[in-house]
Amino acid sequence: MRLIGLTGGIGSGKSTVAQRLRALGVPVLDADEYAREGALVLKSEICQTFPEACSGGEINRAALGRLIFSDPEARRRLEALIHPYVRQRMREETEKARQAGHRLVVHDIPLLFETGREKDFAGVLVVAAPTDLRKARVMARSGLSEAEFEARDQSQLPQEDKVRRATWVIWNDADLDTLYSRVEAWLEEVQR
Ligand code: ADP
């Protein structure tokens, strides 16, 4: 079984590619989904570490998000809590996919390079798009302001570095149909 990493900057279209791969029958495990699950399971540890981001024992996601985007040390502490949980869940789900006979499993990891994970994969697929397009798509989708987009984008490895370190790149600089056909072409290539 081949394990492939999927990553891309905010607004690149990574989630859209993940969705398309799932529709084509490829198991895509979403690190963000397990991180959200981990935040629930590890709620009391998180609230102990970041009392300012909790009230009544519940995490205030917006407050926690602001804290970690403005304080790199806080971000490292949160990651040290959640990443081991995410890895464990992804190992479990990968094993299930292997047992179900899948020959390809994709791990969708926003900070794949930043967390030094590339060595875990047979190859890494990077989804990339011009920064202006990424900004416009994110602002339309989530109502993030331009400044919030910039802050988030700049907290990640620059897109050009991701592209340089990629095994494969899908450019998402046209319409959705074009993106889908690029995803299909990529899948054919890796399944050959
Ligand atoms: P990411 O997961 O990389 O942050 P998404 O896949 O969520 O990005 O895409 C961001 C937004 O842009 C979504 O609303 C998505 O539907 C839209 N989008 C992605 N690719 C295209 C495209 N080629 N044309 C038009 N809209 C797109």
JSON list of C-alpha atoms and ligand atoms in Angstrom, two decimals:
[
{"chain": "A", "resi": 1, "resn": "MET", "atom": "CA", "xyz": [0.00, 0.00, 0.00]},
{"chain": "A", "resi": 2, "resn": "ARG", "atom": "CA", "xyz": [1.27, 3.49, -0.88]},
{"chain": "A", "resi": 3, "resn": "LEU", "atom": "CA", "xyz": [0.90, 6.27, 1.64]},
{"chain": "A", "resi": 4, "resn": "ILE", "atom": "CA", "xyz": [0.74, 9.73, 0.07]},
{"chain": "A", "resi": 5, "resn": "GLY", "atom": "CA", "xyz": [0.75, 13.11, 1.81]},
{"chain": "A", "resi": 6, "resn": "LEU", "atom": "CA", "xyz": [-1.51, 15.93, 0.63]},
{"chain": "A", "resi": 7, "resn": "THR", "atom": "CA", "xyz": [-0.88, 19.54, 1.58]},
{"chain": "A", "resi": 8, "resn": "GLY", "atom": "CA", "xyz": [-1.21, 23.11, 0.35]},
{"chain": "A", "resi": 9, "resn": "GLY", "atom": "CA", "xyz": [-1.48, 26.65, 1.63]},
{"chain": "A", "resi": 10, "resn": "ILE", "atom": "CA", "xyz": [-4.73, 28.12, 2.94]},
{"chain": "A", "resi": 11, "resn": "GLY", "atom": "CA", "xyz": [-7.22, 28.57, 0.08]},
{"chain": "A", "resi": 12, "resn": "SER", "atom": "CA", "xyz": [-5.14, 26.52, -2.37]},
{"chain": "A", "resi": 13, "resn": "GLY", "atom": "CA", "xyz": [-8.00, 24.07, -2.94]},
{"chain": "A", "resi": 14, "resn": "LYS", "atom": "CA", "xyz": [-6.53, 21.24, -0.88]},
{"chain": "A", "resi": 15, "resn": "SER", "atom": "CA", "xyz": [-9.91, 20.33, 0.68]},
{"chain": "A", "resi": 16, "resn": "THR", "atom": "CA", "xyz": [-11.55, 20.38, -2.74]},
{"chain": "A", "resi": 17, "resn": "VAL", "atom": "CA", "xyz": [-8.89, 17.99, -4.04]},
{"chain": "A", "resi": 18, "resn": "ALA", "atom": "CA", "xyz": [-9.37, 15.77, -0.98]},
{"chain": "A", "resi": 19, "resn": "GLN", "atom": "CA", "xyz": [-13.12, 15.67, -1.62]},
{"chain": "A", "resi": 20, "resn": "ARG", "atom": "CA", "xyz": [-12.60, 14.79, -5.26]},
{"chain": "A", "resi": 21, "resn": "LEU", "atom": "CA", "xyz": [-10.18, 11.98, -4.39]},
{"chain": "A", "resi": 22, "resn": "ARG", "atom": "CA", "xyz": [-12.74, 10.57, -1.96]},
{"chain": "A", "resi": 23, "resn": "ALA", "atom": "CA", "xyz": [-15.38, 10.70, -4.67]},
{"chain": "A", "resi": 24, "resn": "LEU", "atom": "CA", "xyz": [-12.97, 8.69, -6.85]},
{"chain": "A", "resi": 25, "resn": "GLY", "atom": "CA", "xyz": [-12.78, 6.02, -4.12]},
{"chain": "A", "resi": 26, "resn": "VAL", "atom": "CA", "xyz": [-9.45, 6.94, -2.50]},
{"chain": "A", "resi": 27, "resn": "PRO", "atom": "CA", "xyz": [-9.40, 6.99, 1.31]},
{"chain": "A", "resi": 28, "resn": "VAL", "atom": "CA", "xyz": [-8.30, 10.49, 2.38]},
{"chain": "A", "resi": 29, "resn": "LEU", "atom": "CA", "xyz": [-7.66, 10.92, 6.10]},
{"chain": "A", "resi": 30, "resn": "ASP", "atom": "CA", "xyz": [-8.07, 14.49, 7.29]},
{"chain": "A", "resi": 31, "resn": "ALA", "atom": "CA", "xyz": [-5.62, 15.61, 10.01]},
{"chain": "A", "resi": 32, "resn": "ASP", "atom": "CA", "xyz": [-7.85, 18.62, 10.83]},
{"chain": "A", "resi": 33, "resn": "GLU", "atom": "CA", "xyz": [-10.81, 16.34, 11.50]},
{"chain": "A", "resi": 34, "resn": "TYR", "atom": "CA", "xyz": [-8.77, 14.28, 13.98]},
{"chain": "A", "resi": 35, "resn": "ALA", "atom": "CA", "xyz": [-7.36, 17.48, 15.51]},
{"chain": "A", "resi": 36, "resn": "ARG", "atom": "CA", "xyz": [-10.95, 18.64, 16.18]},
{"chain": "A", "resi": 37, "resn": "GLU", "atom": "CA", "xyz": [-11.74, 15.23, 17.64]},
{"chain": "A", "resi": 38, "resn": "GLY", "atom": "CA", "xyz": [-8.54, 15.46, 19.74]},
{"chain": "A", "resi": 39, "resn": "ALA", "atom": "CA", "xyz": [-9.51, 18.91, 21.01]},
{"chain": "A", "resi": 40, "resn": "LEU", "atom": "CA", "xyz": [-12.70, 17.36, 22.43]},
{"chain": "A", "resi": 41, "resn": "VAL", "atom": "CA", "xyz": [-11.00, 14.28, 23.86]},
{"chain": "A", "resi": 42, "resn": "LEU", "atom": "CA", "xyz": [-8.16, 16.37, 25.37]},
{"chain": "A", "resi": 43, "resn": "LYS", "atom": "CA", "xyz": [-10.36, 19.28, 26.44]},
{"chain": "A", "resi": 44, "resn": "SER", "atom": "CA", "xyz": [-9.38, 19.25, 30.10]},
{"chain": "A", "resi": 45, "resn": "GLU", "atom": "CA", "xyz": [-5.62, 19.16, 29.33]},
{"chain": "A", "resi": 46, "resn": "ILE", "atom": "CA", "xyz": [-6.06, 22.01, 26.84]},
{"chain": "A", "resi": 47, "resn": "CYS", "atom": "CA", "xyz": [-8.06, 24.12, 29.28]},
{"chain": "A", "resi": 48, "resn": "GLN", "atom": "CA", "xyz": [-5.46, 23.52, 31.98]},
{"chain": "A", "resi": 49, "resn": "THR", "atom": "CA", "xyz": [-2.71, 24.75, 29.66]},
{"chain": "A", "resi": 50, "resn": "PHE", "atom": "CA", "xyz": [-4.70, 27.66, 28.15]},
{"chain": "A", "resi": 51, "resn": "PRO", "atom": "CA", "xyz": [-7.23, 28.83, 30.76]},
{"chain": "A", "resi": 52, "resn": "GLU", "atom": "CA", "xyz": [-7.57, 32.14, 28.86]},
{"chain": "A", "resi": 53, "resn": "ALA", "atom": "CA", "xyz": [-9.05, 30.25, 25.89]},
{"chain": "A", "resi": 54, "resn": "CYS", "atom": "CA", "xyz": [-11.70, 28.40, 27.93]},
{"chain": "A", "resi": 55, "resn": "SER", "atom": "CA", "xyz": [-14.74, 29.26, 29.95]},
{"chain": "A", "resi": 56, "resn": "GLY", "atom": "CA", "xyz": [-16.78, 26.88, 32.08]},
{"chain": "A", "resi": 57, "resn": "GLY", "atom": "CA", "xyz": [-14.50, 24.01, 31.02]},
{"chain": "A", "resi": 58, "resn": "GLU", "atom": "CA", "xyz": [-15.32, 24.53, 27.33]},
{"chain": "A", "resi": 59, "resn": "ILE", "atom": "CA", "xyz": [-12.84, 25.63, 24.68]},
{"chain": "A", "resi": 60, "resn": "ASN", "atom": "CA", "xyz": [-13.60, 28.90, 22.93]},
{"chain": "A", "resi": 61, "resn": "ARG", "atom": "CA", "xyz": [-12.28, 28.00, 19.47]},
{"chain": "A", "resi": 62, "resn": "ALA", "atom": "CA", "xyz": [-12.04, 31.59, 18.28]},
{"chain": "A", "resi": 63, "resn": "ALA", "atom": "CA", "xyz": [-10.07, 32.62, 21.38]},
{"chain": "A", "resi": 64, "resn": "LEU", "atom": "CA", "xyz": [-7.76, 29.60, 21.07]},
{"chain": "A", "resi": 65, "resn": "GLY", "atom": "CA", "xyz": [-7.27, 30.32, 17.36]},
{"chain": "A", "resi": 66, "resn": "ARG", "atom": "CA", "xyz": [-6.31, 33.94, 18.06]},
{"chain": "A", "resi": 67, "resn": "LEU", "atom": "CA", "xyz": [-3.93, 32.89, 20.80]},
{"chain": "A", "resi": 68, "resn": "ILE", "atom": "CA", "xyz": [-1.99, 30.37, 18.72]},
{"chain": "A", "resi": 69, "resn": "PHE", "atom": "CA", "xyz": [-1.80, 32.58, 15.65]},
{"chain": "A", "resi": 70, "resn": "SER", "atom": "CA", "xyz": [-0.33, 35.41, 17.73]},
{"chain": "A", "resi": 71, "resn": "ASP", "atom": "CA", "xyz": [1.96, 33.35, 19.97]},
{"chain": "A", "resi": 72, "resn": "PRO", "atom": "CA", "xyz": [4.26, 30.74, 18.39]},
{"chain": "A", "resi": 73, "resn": "GLU", "atom": "CA", "xyz": [5.18, 29.26, 21.77]},
{"chain": "A", "resi": 74, "resn": "ALA", "atom": "CA", "xyz": [1.49, 28.72, 22.63]},
{"chain": "A", "resi": 75, "resn": "ARG", "atom": "CA", "xyz": [1.06, 27.09, 19.25]},
{"chain": "A", "resi": 76, "resn": "ARG", "atom": "CA", "xyz": [3.92, 24.67, 19.92]},
{"chain": "A", "resi": 77, "resn": "ARG", "atom": "CA", "xyz": [2.42, 23.75, 23.29]},
{"chain": "A", "resi": 78, "resn": "LEU", "atom": "CA", "xyz": [-1.00, 23.09, 21.75]},
{"chain": "A", "resi": 79, "resn": "GLU", "atom": "CA", "xyz": [0.55, 21.02, 18.97]},
{"chain": "A", "resi": 80, "resn": "ALA", "atom": "CA", "xyz": [2.50, 18.96, 21.51]},
{"chain": "A", "resi": 81, "resn": "LEU", "atom": "CA", "xyz": [-0.85, 18.03, 23.07]},
{"chain": "A", "resi": 82, "resn": "ILE", "atom": "CA", "xyz": [-2.81, 17.32, 19.90]},
{"chain": "A", "resi": 83, "resn": "HIS", "atom": "CA", "xyz": [-0.34, 15.95, 17.33]},
{"chain": "A", "resi": 84, "resn": "PRO", "atom": "CA", "xyz": [0.29, 12.60, 19.05]},
{"chain": "A", "resi": 85, "resn": "TYR", "atom": "CA", "xyz": [-3.47, 12.02, 19.17]},
{"chain": "A", "resi": 86, "resn": "VAL", "atom": "CA", "xyz": [-3.85, 12.87, 15.47]},
{"chain": "A", "resi": 87, "resn": "ARG", "atom": "CA", "xyz": [-0.99, 10.55, 14.48]},
{"chain": "A", "resi": 88, "resn": "GLN", "atom": "CA", "xyz": [-2.44, 7.69, 16.47]},
{"chain": "A", "resi": 89, "resn": "ARG", "atom": "CA", "xyz": [-5.90, 8.10, 14.89]},
{"chain": "A", "resi": 90, "resn": "MET", "atom": "CA", "xyz": [-4.40, 8.31, 11.41]},
{"chain": "A", "resi": 91, "resn": "ARG", "atom": "CA", "xyz": [-2.37, 5.15, 12.03]},
{"chain": "A", "resi": 92, "resn": "GLU", "atom": "CA", "xyz": [-5.56, 3.35, 13.08]},
{"chain": "A", "resi": 93, "resn": "GLU", "atom": "CA", "xyz": [-7.55, 4.51, 10.06]},
{"chain": "A", "resi": 94, "resn": "THR", "atom": "CA", "xyz": [-4.67, 3.73, 7.68]},
{"chain": "A", "resi": 95, "resn": "GLU", "atom": "CA", "xyz": [-4.56, 0.21, 9.03]},
{"chain": "A", "resi": 96, "resn": "LYS", "atom": "CA", "xyz": [-8.31, -0.14, 8.43]},
{"chain": "A", "resi": 97, "resn": "ALA", "atom": "CA", "xyz": [-7.89, 1.04, 4.83]},
{"chain": "A", "resi": 98, "resn": "ARG", "atom": "CA", "xyz": [-5.03, -1.41, 4.34]},
{"chain": "A", "resi": 99, "resn": "GLN", "atom": "CA", "xyz": [-7.17, -4.25, 5.65]},
{"chain": "A", "resi": 100, "resn": "ALA", "atom": "CA", "xyz": [-9.99, -3.19, 3.33]},
{"chain": "A", "resi": 101, "resn": "GLY", "atom": "CA", "xyz": [-7.57, -3.74, 0.44]},
{"chain": "A", "resi": 102, "resn": "HIS", "atom": "CA", "xyz": [-6.87, -0.13, -0.63]},
{"chain": "A", "resi": 103, "resn": "ARG", "atom": "CA", "xyz": [-3.58, 0.28, -2.49]},
{"chain": "A", "resi": 104, "resn": "LEU", "atom": "CA", "xyz": [-3.41, 4.01, -1.97]},
{"chain": "A", "resi": 105, "resn": "VAL", "atom": "CA", "xyz": [-4.16, 6.04, 1.15]},
{"chain": "A", "resi": 106, "resn": "VAL", "atom": "CA", "xyz": [-3.83, 9.83, 1.31]},
{"chain": "A", "resi": 107, "resn": "HIS", "atom": "CA", "xyz": [-3.13, 11.82, 4.47]},
{"chain": "A", "resi": 108, "resn": "ASP", "atom": "CA", "xyz": [-4.42, 15.41, 4.20]},
{"chain": "A", "resi": 109, "resn": "ILE", "atom": "CA", "xyz": [-2.11, 17.44, 6.49]},
{"chain": "A", "resi": 110, "resn": "PRO", "atom": "CA", "xyz": [-2.13, 21.26, 6.31]},
{"chain": "A", "resi": 111, "resn": "LEU", "atom": "CA", "xyz": [1.27, 21.63, 8.04]},
{"chain": "A", "resi": 112, "resn": "LEU", "atom": "CA", "xyz": [2.90, 18.54, 6.56]},
{"chain": "A", "resi": 113, "resn": "PHE", "atom": "CA", "xyz": [6.29, 20.11, 5.77]},
{"chain": "A", "resi": 114, "resn": "GLU", "atom": "CA", "xyz": [6.26, 22.41, 8.79]},
{"chain": "A", "resi": 115, "resn": "THR", "atom": "CA", "xyz": [5.94, 19.38, 11.08]},
{"chain": "A", "resi": 116, "resn": "GLY", "atom": "CA", "xyz": [8.65, 17.38, 9.28]},
{"chain": "A", "resi": 117, "resn": "ARG", "atom": "CA", "xyz": [6.33, 14.63, 8.06]},
{"chain": "A", "resi": 118, "resn": "GLU", "atom": "CA", "xyz": [7.45, 14.21, 4.46]},
{"chain": "A", "resi": 119, "resn": "LYS", "atom": "CA", "xyz": [9.68, 11.27, 5.34]},
{"chain": "A", "resi": 120, "resn": "ASP", "atom": "CA", "xyz": [6.55, 9.31, 6.35]},
{"chain": "A", "resi": 121, "resn": "PHE", "atom": "CA", "xyz": [5.20, 9.23, 2.78]},
{"chain": "A", "resi": 122, "resn": "ALA", "atom": "CA", "xyz": [6.02, 7.64, -0.56]},
{"chain": "A", "resi": 123, "resn": "GLY", "atom": "CA", "xyz": [5.43, 11.12, -1.99]},
{"chain": "A", "resi": 124, "resn": "VAL", "atom": "CA", "xyz": [3.74, 14.43, -1.26]},
{"chain": "A", "resi": 125, "resn": "LEU", "atom": "CA", "xyz": [1.09, 16.07, -3.45]},
{"chain": "A", "resi": 126, "resn": "VAL", "atom": "CA", "xyz": [1.00, 19.86, -3.10]},
{"chain": "A", "resi": 127, "resn": "VAL", "atom": "CA", "xyz": [-2.02, 21.88, -4.25]},
{"chain": "A", "resi": 128, "resn": "ALA", "atom": "CA", "xyz": [-0.99, 25.42, -5.16]},
{"chain": "A", "resi": 129, "resn": "ALA", "atom": "CA", "xyz": [-2.62, 28.55, -6.55]},
{"chain": "A", "resi": 130, "resn": "PRO", "atom": "CA", "xyz": [-1.62, 32.20, -7.01]},
{"chain": "A", "resi": 131, "resn": "THR", "atom": "CA", "xyz": [-1.78, 34.04, -3.68]},
{"chain": "A", "resi": 132, "resn": "ASP", "atom": "CA", "xyz": [-4.36, 36.58, -4.91]},
{"chain": "A", "resi": 133, "resn": "LEU", "atom": "CA", "xyz": [-6.69, 33.76, -5.92]},
{"chain": "A", "resi": 134, "resn": "ARG", "atom": "CA", "xyz": [-6.18, 31.96, -2.62]},
{"chain": "A", "resi": 135, "resn": "LYS", "atom": "CA", "xyz": [-6.96, 35.17, -0.75]},
{"chain": "A", "resi": 136, "resn": "ALA", "atom": "CA", "xyz": [-10.12, 35.85, -2.74]},
{"chain": "A", "resi": 137, "resn": "ARG", "atom": "CA", "xyz": [-11.35, 32.26, -2.30]},
{"chain": "A", "resi": 138, "resn": "VAL", "atom": "CA", "xyz": [-10.73, 32.25, 1.44]},
{"chain": "A", "resi": 139, "resn": "MET", "atom": "CA", "xyz": [-12.33, 35.66, 1.97]},
{"chain": "A", "resi": 140, "resn": "ALA", "atom": "CA", "xyz": [-15.40, 34.54, 0.00]},
{"chain": "A", "resi": 141, "resn": "ARG", "atom": "CA", "xyz": [-15.63, 31.21, 1.81]},
{"chain": "A", "resi": 142, "resn": "SER", "atom": "CA", "xyz": [-15.04, 32.12, 5.43]},
{"chain": "A", "resi": 143, "resn": "GLY", "atom": "CA", "xyz": [-15.43, 35.87, 5.77]},
{"chain": "A", "resi": 144, "resn": "LEU", "atom": "CA", "xyz": [-11.83, 36.13, 6.98]},
{"chain": "A", "resi": 145, "resn": "SER", "atom": "CA", "xyz": [-10.46, 39.65, 6.52]},
{"chain": "A", "resi": 146, "resn": "GLU", "atom": "CA", "xyz": [-7.49, 40.32, 4.28]},
{"chain": "A", "resi": 147, "resn": "ALA", "atom": "CA", "xyz": [-5.29, 40.85, 7.37]},
{"chain": "A", "resi": 148, "resn": "GLU", "atom": "CA", "xyz": [-6.44, 37.55, 8.88]},
{"chain": "A", "resi": 149, "resn": "PHE", "atom": "CA", "xyz": [-5.68, 35.74, 5.64]},
{"chain": "A", "resi": 150, "resn": "GLU", "atom": "CA", "xyz": [-2.18, 37.30, 5.55]},
{"chain": "A", "resi": 151, "resn": "ALA", "atom": "CA", "xyz": [-1.50, 36.39, 9.19]},
{"chain": "A", "resi": 152, "resn": "ARG", "atom": "CA", "xyz": [-2.50, 32.77, 8.63]},
{"chain": "A", "resi": 153, "resn": "ASP", "atom": "CA", "xyz": [-0.71, 32.48, 5.32]},
{"chain": "A", "resi": 154, "resn": "GLN", "atom": "CA", "xyz": [2.48, 33.93, 6.77]},
{"chain": "A", "resi": 155, "resn": "SER", "atom": "CA", "xyz": [2.41, 31.53, 9.72]},
{"chain": "A", "resi": 156, "resn": "GLN", "atom": "CA", "xyz": [2.96, 28.70, 7.19]},
{"chain": "A", "resi": 157, "resn": "LEU", "atom": "CA", "xyz": [5.91, 27.73, 5.03]},
{"chain": "A", "resi": 158, "resn": "PRO", "atom": "CA", "xyz": [5.82, 29.91, 1.87]},
{"chain": "A", "resi": 159, "resn": "GLN", "atom": "CA", "xyz": [3.97, 28.26, -1.00]},
{"chain": "A", "resi": 160, "resn": "GLU", "atom": "CA", "xyz": [7.07, 28.32, -3.24]},
{"chain": "A", "resi": 161, "resn": "ASP", "atom": "CA", "xyz": [8.92, 26.18, -0.68]},
{"chain": "A", "resi": 162, "resn": "LYS", "atom": "CA", "xyz": [6.07, 23.68, -0.57]},
{"chain": "A", "resi": 163, "resn": "VAL", "atom": "CA", "xyz": [6.10, 23.49, -4.35]},
{"chain": "A", "resi": 164, "resn": "ARG", "atom": "CA", "xyz": [9.88, 22.97, -4.36]},
{"chain": "A", "resi": 165, "resn": "ARG", "atom": "CA", "xyz": [9.62, 20.11, -1.87]},
{"chain": "A", "resi": 166, "resn": "ALA", "atom": "CA", "xyz": [6.61, 18.45, -3.55]},
{"chain": "A", "resi": 167, "resn": "THR", "atom": "CA", "xyz": [6.72, 15.12, -5.37]},
{"chain": "A", "resi": 168, "resn": "TRP", "atom": "CA", "xyz": [3.72, 16.26, -7.45]},
{"chain": "A", "resi": 169, "resn": "VAL", "atom": "CA", "xyz": [2.04, 19.68, -7.79]},
{"chain": "A", "resi": 170, "resn": "ILE", "atom": "CA", "xyz": [-1.54, 20.33, -8.84]},
{"chain": "A", "resi": 171, "resn": "TRP", "atom": "CA", "xyz": [-1.99, 23.95, -9.92]},
{"chain": "A", "resi": 172, "resn": "ASN", "atom": "CA", "xyz": [-5.44, 25.21, -9.05]},
{"chain": "A", "resi": 173, "resn": "ASP", "atom": "CA", "xyz": [-5.40, 28.37, -11.14]},
{"chain": "A", "resi": 174, "resn": "ALA", "atom": "CA", "xyz": [-8.47, 27.73, -13.31]},
{"chain": "A", "resi": 175, "resn": "ASP", "atom": "CA", "xyz": [-12.06, 26.57, -12.83]},
{"chain": "A", "resi": 176, "resn": "LEU", "atom": "CA", "xyz": [-13.26, 23.59, -10.82]},
{"chain": "A", "resi": 177, "resn": "ASP", "atom": "CA", "xyz": [-13.68, 21.30, -13.84]},
{"chain": "A", "resi": 178, "resn": "THR", "atom": "CA", "xyz": [-10.04, 21.91, -14.71]},
{"chain": "A", "resi": 179, "resn": "LEU", "atom": "CA", "xyz": [-9.05, 21.11, -11.15]},
{"chain": "A", "resi": 180, "resn": "TYR", "atom": "CA", "xyz": [-11.03, 17.86, -11.23]},
{"chain": "A", "resi": 181, "resn": "SER", "atom": "CA", "xyz": [-9.43, 16.73, -14.46]},
{"chain": "A", "resi": 182, "resn": "ARG", "atom": "CA", "xyz": [-5.98, 17.48, -13.03]},
{"chain": "A", "resi": 183, "resn": "VAL", "atom": "CA", "xyz": [-6.84, 15.39, -9.98]},
{"chain": "A", "resi": 184, "resn": "GLU", "atom": "CA", "xyz": [-7.95, 12.51, -12.21]},
{"chain": "A", "resi": 185, "resn": "ALA", "atom": "CA", "xyz": [-4.78, 12.74, -14.29]},
{"chain": "A", "resi": 186, "resn": "TRP", "atom": "CA", "xyz": [-2.67, 12.72, -11.14]},
{"chain": "A", "resi": 187, "resn": "LEU", "atom": "CA", "xyz": [-4.51, 9.68, -9.79]},
{"chain": "A", "resi": 188, "resn": "GLU", "atom": "CA", "xyz": [-3.97, 7.79, -13.03]},
{"chain": "A", "resi": 189, "resn": "GLU", "atom": "CA", "xyz": [-0.29, 8.60, -12.88]},
{"chain": "A", "resi": 190, "resn": "VAL", "atom": "CA", "xyz": [0.20, 7.34, -9.32]},
{"chain": "A", "resi": 191, "resn": "GLN", "atom": "CA", "xyz": [-1.91, 4.23, -9.89]},
{"chain": "A", "resi": 192, "resn": "ARG", "atom": "CA", "xyz": [-0.03, 3.22, -12.99]},
{"chain": "B", "resi": 1, "resn": "ADP", "atom": "P1", "xyz": [-8.10, 24.85, 1.23]},
{"chain": "B", "resi": 1, "resn": "ADP", "atom": "O1", "xyz": [-8.61, 23.54, 1.78]},
{"chain": "B", "resi": 1, "resn": "ADP", "atom": "O2", "xyz": [-6.82, 24.68, 0.50]},
{"chain": "B", "resi": 1, "resn": "ADP", "atom": "O3", "xyz": [-8.05, 25.96, 2.23]},
{"chain": "B", "resi": 1, "resn": "ADP", "atom": "P2", "xyz": [-10.57, 24.82, -0.31]},
{"chain": "B", "resi": 1, "resn": "ADP", "atom": "O4", "xyz": [-10.50, 23.57, -1.09]},
{"chain": "B", "resi": 1, "resn": "ADP", "atom": "O5", "xyz": [-11.47, 24.87, 0.88]},
{"chain": "B", "resi": 1, "resn": "ADP", "atom": "O6", "xyz": [-9.11, 25.34, 0.09]},
{"chain": "B", "resi": 1, "resn": "ADP", "atom": "O7", "xyz": [-10.94, 26.00, -1.32]},
{"chain": "B", "resi": 1, "resn": "ADP", "atom": "C1", "xyz": [-11.19, 27.32, -0.86]},
{"chain": "B", "resi": 1, "resn": "ADP", "atom": "C2", "xyz": [-12.47, 27.84, -1.48]},
{"chain": "B", "resi": 1, "resn": "ADP", "atom": "O8", "xyz": [-12.26, 28.06, -2.87]},
{"chain": "B", "resi": 1, "resn": "ADP", "atom": "C3", "xyz": [-13.65, 26.88, -1.38]},
{"chain": "B", "resi": 1, "resn": "ADP", "atom": "O9", "xyz": [-14.81, 27.63, -1.18]},
{"chain": "B", "resi": 1, "resn": "ADP", "atom": "C4", "xyz": [-13.65, 26.19, -2.75]},
{"chain": "B", "resi": 1, "resn": "ADP", "atom": "O10", "xyz": [-14.93, 25.76, -3.12]},
{"chain": "B", "resi": 1, "resn": "ADP", "atom": "C5", "xyz": [-13.16, 27.30, -3.66]},
{"chain": "B", "resi": 1, "resn": "ADP", "atom": "N1", "xyz": [-12.39, 26.81, -4.81]},
{"chain": "B", "resi": 1, "resn": "ADP", "atom": "C6", "xyz": [-11.36, 25.95, -4.79]},
{"chain": "B", "resi": 1, "resn": "ADP", "atom": "N2", "xyz": [-10.86, 25.75, -6.02]},
{"chain": "B", "resi": 1, "resn": "ADP", "atom": "C7", "xyz": [-11.62, 26.50, -6.87]},
{"chain": "B", "resi": 1, "resn": "ADP", "atom": "C8", "xyz": [-11.61, 26.73, -8.28]},
{"chain": "B", "resi": 1, "resn": "ADP", "atom": "N3", "xyz": [-10.73, 26.15, -9.10]},
{"chain": "B", "resi": 1, "resn": "ADP", "atom": "N4", "xyz": [-12.54, 27.56, -8.79]},
{"chain": "B", "resi": 1, "resn": "ADP", "atom": "C9", "xyz": [-13.43, 28.17, -7.97]},
{"chain": "B", "resi": 1, "resn": "ADP", "atom": "N5", "xyz": [-13.49, 28.00, -6.64]},
{"chain": "B", "resi": 1, "resn": "ADP", "atom": "C10", "xyz": [-12.59, 27.18, -6.09]}
]
